[in-house]
GROMACS .gro file of N, CA and C in nm:
model
  267
    1UNK      N    1  11.999   6.695  11.687
    1UNK     CA    2  12.097   6.804  11.670
    1UNK      C    3  12.176   6.825  11.799
    2UNK      N    4  12.307   6.833  11.790
    2UNK     CA    5  12.384   6.865  11.910
    2UNK      C    6  12.362   7.011  11.949
    3UNK      N    7  12.364   7.042  12.079
    3UNK     CA    8  12.340   7.180  12.124
    3UNK      C    9  12.435   7.281  12.062
    4UNK      N   10  12.560   7.242  12.032
    4UNK     CA   11  12.656   7.336  11.975
    4UNK      C   12  12.615   7.381  11.835
    5UNK      N   13  12.560   7.289  11.754
    5UNK     CA   14  12.517   7.323  11.617
    5UNK      C   15  12.401   7.422  11.621
    6UNK      N   16  12.315   7.407  11.720
    6UNK     CA   17  12.201   7.497  11.733
    6UNK      C   18  12.247   7.639  11.763
    7UNK      N   19  12.345   7.653  11.850
    7UNK     CA   20  12.393   7.784  11.892
    7UNK      C   21  12.468   7.857  11.780
    8UNK      N   22  12.528   7.780  11.689
    8UNK     CA   23  12.607   7.842  11.581
    8UNK      C   24  12.520   7.915  11.478
    9UNK      N   25  12.400   7.866  11.454
    9UNK     CA   26  12.314   7.927  11.353
    9UNK      C   27  12.197   8.000  11.418
   10UNK      N   28  12.210   8.132  11.433
   10UNK     CA   29  12.098   8.207  11.491
   10UNK      C   30  11.979   8.206  11.396
   11UNK      N   31  11.858   8.211  11.450
   11UNK     CA   32  11.740   8.208  11.361
   11UNK      C   33  11.735   8.332  11.273
   12UNK      N   34  11.691   8.315  11.150
   12UNK     CA   35  11.681   8.426  11.055
   12UNK      C   36  11.571   8.523  11.098
   13UNK      N   37  11.471   8.467  11.167
   13UNK     CA   38  11.360   8.550  11.211
   13UNK      C   39  11.364   8.560  11.361
   14UNK      N   40  11.372   8.684  11.413
   14UNK     CA   41  11.370   8.702  11.558
   14UNK      C   42  11.247   8.784  11.594
   15UNK      N   43  11.166   8.731  11.679
   15UNK     CA   44  11.045   8.804  11.721
   15UNK      C   45  10.947   8.826  11.607
   16UNK      N   46  10.952   8.743  11.504
   16UNK     CA   47  10.857   8.755  11.394
   16UNK      C   48  10.896   8.857  11.288
   17UNK      N   49  11.002   8.933  11.312
   17UNK     CA   50  11.044   9.034  11.214
   17UNK      C   51  11.173   8.989  11.147
   18UNK      N   52  11.178   9.004  11.015
   18UNK     CA   53  11.303   8.978  10.944
   18UNK      C   54  11.397   9.095  10.971
   19UNK      N   55  11.522   9.065  10.994
   19UNK     CA   56  11.618   9.171  11.028
   19UNK      C   57  11.727   9.181  10.922
   20UNK      N   58  11.782   9.300  10.907
   20UNK     CA   59  11.892   9.322  10.813
   20UNK      C   60  12.024   9.329  10.889
   21UNK      N   61  12.120   9.255  10.847
   21UNK     CA   62  12.260   9.261  10.889
   21UNK      C   63  12.283   9.306  11.033
   22UNK      N   64  12.204   9.258  11.126
   22UNK     CA   65  12.228   9.285  11.267
   22UNK      C   66  12.210   9.430  11.311
   23UNK      N   67  12.165   9.517  11.223
   23UNK     CA   68  12.146   9.657  11.261
   23UNK      C   69  12.008   9.680  11.325
   24UNK      N   70  11.927   9.574  11.327
   24UNK     CA   71  11.795   9.588  11.388
   24UNK      C   72  11.693   9.653  11.298
   25UNK      N   73  11.728   9.675  11.171
   25UNK     CA   74  11.633   9.736  11.077
   25UNK      C   75  11.538   9.630  11.024
   26UNK      N   76  11.409   9.663  11.021
   26UNK     CA   77  11.311   9.567  10.970
   26UNK      C   78  11.313   9.569  10.817
   27UNK      N   79  11.304   9.451  10.758
   27UNK     CA   80  11.291   9.441  10.612
   27UNK      C   81  11.148   9.474  10.576
   28UNK      N   82  11.129   9.554  10.475
   28UNK     CA   83  10.994   9.588  10.431
   28UNK      C   84  10.962   9.511  10.305
   29UNK      N   85  10.834   9.477  10.291
   29UNK     CA   86  10.790   9.412  10.168
   29UNK      C   87  10.795   9.517  10.058
   30UNK      N   88  10.821   9.474   9.935
   30UNK     CA   89  10.821   9.573   9.826
   30UNK      C   90  10.682   9.632   9.808
   31UNK      N   91  10.677   9.753   9.761
   31UNK     CA   92  10.551   9.823   9.741
   31UNK      C   93  10.465   9.748   9.640
   32UNK      N   94  10.336   9.736   9.672
   32UNK     CA   95  10.243   9.666   9.583
   32UNK      C   96  10.216   9.751   9.459
   33UNK      N   97  10.230   9.692   9.343
   33UNK     CA   98  10.196   9.759   9.218
   33UNK      C   99  10.063   9.702   9.173
   34UNK      N  100   9.960   9.786   9.174
   34UNK     CA  101   9.826   9.742   9.133
   34UNK      C  102   9.812   9.755   8.982
   35UNK      N  103   9.747   9.656   8.921
   35UNK     CA  104   9.721   9.663   8.777
   35UNK      C  105   9.610   9.765   8.752
   36UNK      N  106   9.597   9.808   8.628
   36UNK     CA  107   9.493   9.907   8.595
   36UNK      C  108   9.354   9.850   8.620
   37UNK      N  109   9.337   9.719   8.598
   37UNK     CA  110   9.208   9.654   8.623
   37UNK      C  111   9.176   9.657   8.772
   38UNK      N  112   9.278   9.627   8.854
   38UNK     CA  113   9.259   9.629   8.999
   38UNK      C  114   9.225   9.770   9.047
   39UNK      N  115   9.299   9.869   8.998
   39UNK     CA  116   9.275  10.007   9.038
   39UNK      C  117   9.136  10.054   8.997
   40UNK      N  118   9.094  10.015   8.879
   40UNK     CA  119   8.962  10.053   8.830
   40UNK      C  120   8.853   9.997   8.921
   41UNK      N  121   8.868   9.870   8.958
   41UNK     CA  122   8.770   9.805   9.044
   41UNK      C  123   8.772   9.866   9.185
   42UNK      N  124   8.891   9.894   9.236
   42UNK     CA  125   8.902   9.954   9.370
   42UNK      C  126   8.841  10.094   9.372
   43UNK      N  127   8.871  10.173   9.271
   43UNK     CA  128   8.816  10.309   9.264
   43UNK      C  129   8.664  10.308   9.248
   44UNK      N  130   8.616  10.215   9.167
   44UNK     CA  131   8.471  10.201   9.146
   44UNK      C  132   8.401  10.168   9.278
   45UNK      N  133   8.461  10.074   9.351
   45UNK     CA  134   8.402  10.033   9.480
   45UNK      C  135   8.410  10.147   9.580
   46UNK      N  136   8.518  10.224   9.577
   46UNK     CA  137   8.535  10.337   9.669
   46UNK      C  138   8.427  10.443   9.645
   47UNK      N  139   8.388  10.461   9.518
   47UNK     CA  140   8.282  10.558   9.487
   47UNK      C  141   8.148  10.513   9.544
   48UNK      N  142   8.127  10.382   9.550
   48UNK     CA  143   8.003  10.329   9.608
   48UNK      C  144   8.005  10.344   9.759
   49UNK      N  145   8.114  10.304   9.820
   49UNK     CA  146   8.127  10.312   9.966
   49UNK      C  147   8.273  10.329  10.004
   50UNK      N  148   8.299  10.417  10.102
   50UNK     CA  149   8.436  10.441  10.145
   50UNK      C  150   8.482  10.338  10.249
   51UNK      N  151   8.389  10.261  10.302
   51UNK     CA  152   8.421  10.162  10.404
   51UNK      C  153   8.366  10.026  10.364
   52UNK      N  154   8.449   9.923  10.375
   52UNK     CA  155   8.407   9.788  10.342
   52UNK      C  156   8.390   9.705  10.468
   53UNK      N  157   8.281   9.627  10.472
   53UNK     CA  158   8.265   9.529  10.579
   53UNK      C  159   8.360   9.413  10.549
   54UNK      N  160   8.391   9.332  10.650
   54UNK     CA  161   8.485   9.222  10.632
   54UNK      C  162   8.450   9.129  10.517
   55UNK      N  163   8.324   9.083  10.508
   55UNK     CA  164   8.292   8.993  10.395
   55UNK      C  165   8.309   9.061  10.259
   56UNK      N  166   8.276   9.190  10.253
   56UNK     CA  167   8.293   9.265  10.127
   56UNK      C  168   8.441   9.274  10.090
   57UNK      N  169   8.522   9.299  10.191
   57UNK     CA  170   8.666   9.311  10.168
   57UNK      C  171   8.723   9.177  10.121
   58UNK      N  172   8.679   9.069  10.184
   58UNK     CA  173   8.727   8.935  10.147
   58UNK      C  174   8.687   8.902  10.003
   59UNK      N  175   8.564   8.936   9.967
   59UNK     CA  176   8.514   8.909   9.833
   59UNK      C  177   8.591   8.990   9.729
   60UNK      N  178   8.609   9.118   9.755
   60UNK     CA  179   8.680   9.205   9.662
   60UNK      C  180   8.825   9.159   9.644
   61UNK      N  181   8.889   9.125   9.754
   61UNK     CA  182   9.027   9.077   9.748
   61UNK      C  183   9.037   8.951   9.663
   62UNK      N  184   8.945   8.858   9.684
   62UNK     CA  185   8.945   8.733   9.608
   62UNK      C  186   8.922   8.760   9.458
   63UNK      N  187   8.830   8.849   9.428
   63UNK     CA  188   8.799   8.883   9.288
   63UNK      C  189   8.922   8.941   9.218
   64UNK      N  190   8.996   9.025   9.290
   64UNK     CA  191   9.107   9.097   9.227
   64UNK      C  192   9.243   9.030   9.242
   65UNK      N  193   9.245   8.918   9.314
   65UNK     CA  194   9.371   8.848   9.334
   65UNK      C  195   9.467   8.923   9.426
   66UNK      N  196   9.409   8.993   9.524
   66UNK     CA  197   9.488   9.066   9.623
   66UNK      C  198   9.463   9.005   9.760
   67UNK      N  199   9.546   9.042   9.858
   67UNK     CA  200   9.519   8.998   9.995
   67UNK      C  201   9.421   9.096  10.058
   68UNK      N  202   9.354   9.052  10.163
   68UNK     CA  203   9.261   9.140  10.233
   68UNK      C  204   9.335   9.261  10.291
   69UNK      N  205   9.458   9.238  10.334
   69UNK     CA  206   9.538   9.348  10.389
   69UNK      C  207   9.567   9.453  10.283
   70UNK      N  208   9.598   9.409  10.161
   70UNK     CA  209   9.624   9.504  10.052
   70UNK      C  210   9.501   9.589  10.024
   71UNK      N  211   9.383   9.526  10.024
   71UNK     CA  212   9.258   9.598   9.999
   71UNK      C  213   9.232   9.695  10.113
   72UNK      N  214   9.250   9.649  10.235
   72UNK     CA  215   9.226   9.733  10.354
   72UNK      C  216   9.315   9.857  10.351
   73UNK      N  217   9.442   9.837  10.325
   73UNK     CA  218   9.537   9.949  10.324
   73UNK      C  219   9.509  10.043  10.208
   74UNK      N  220   9.472   9.988  10.091
   74UNK     CA  221   9.438  10.073   9.978
   74UNK      C  222   9.322  10.165  10.015
   75UNK      N  223   9.218  10.109  10.079
   75UNK     CA  224   9.103  10.190  10.119
   75UNK      C  225   9.142  10.294  10.225
   76UNK      N  226   9.227  10.257  10.319
   76UNK     CA  227   9.274  10.352  10.420
   76UNK      C  228   9.347  10.469  10.354
   77UNK      N  229   9.437  10.436  10.262
   77UNK     CA  230   9.513  10.540  10.193
   77UNK      C  231   9.423  10.628  10.107
   78UNK      N  232   9.328  10.567  10.040
   78UNK     CA  233   9.236  10.641   9.954
   78UNK      C  234   9.149  10.737  10.036
   79UNK      N  235   9.099  10.690  10.151
   79UNK     CA  236   9.020  10.778  10.239
   79UNK      C  237   9.103  10.895  10.287
   80UNK      N  238   9.228  10.867  10.320
   80UNK     CA  239   9.319  10.971  10.366
   80UNK      C  240   9.342  11.077  10.258
   81UNK      N  241   9.368  11.032  10.136
   81UNK     CA  242   9.388  11.124  10.023
   81UNK      C  243   9.261  11.204   9.995
   82UNK      N  244   9.148  11.135  10.000
   82UNK     CA  245   9.018  11.197   9.974
   82UNK      C  246   8.991  11.310  10.074
   83UNK      N  247   9.016  11.282  10.201
   83UNK     CA  248   8.993  11.382  10.306
   83UNK      C  249   9.090  11.499  10.291
   84UNK      N  250   9.212  11.470  10.251
   84UNK     CA  251   9.313  11.575  10.230
   84UNK      C  252   9.271  11.668  10.118
   85UNK      N  253   9.220  11.611  10.008
   85UNK     CA  254   9.172  11.690   9.894
   85UNK      C  255   9.053  11.776   9.933
   86UNK      N  256   8.959  11.716  10.009
   86UNK     CA  257   8.842  11.792  10.055
   86UNK      C  258   8.884  11.910  10.143
   87UNK      N  259   8.983  11.886  10.228
   87UNK     CA  260   9.032  11.989  10.320
   87UNK      C  261   9.093  12.107  10.244
   88UNK      N  262   9.160  12.077  10.131
   88UNK     CA  263   9.224  12.181  10.051
   88UNK      C  264   9.123  12.265   9.974
   89UNK      N  265   9.006  12.212   9.958
   89UNK     CA  266   8.902  12.288   9.886
   89UNK      C  267   8.852  12.209   9.772
   0.00000   0.00000   0.00000
């Protein structure tokens, strides 16, 4: 590749973040929509334990066809909601 061709096309990804139209805004992934089966399994597991060890999280994610990050964040959000409800009475 000639150096001029390289300079003409800036990389789509800068610093690992996708950017929108040069405004520096990060693109967000669309919100995950969990199926009723997934939610049922996640809620059931949450009733057993509010915290998952890494192998448990990996296993649950694999069973439900989710990423480990999705399971982790779901549990974080659920704990947060649970504590908020407890605080309210």
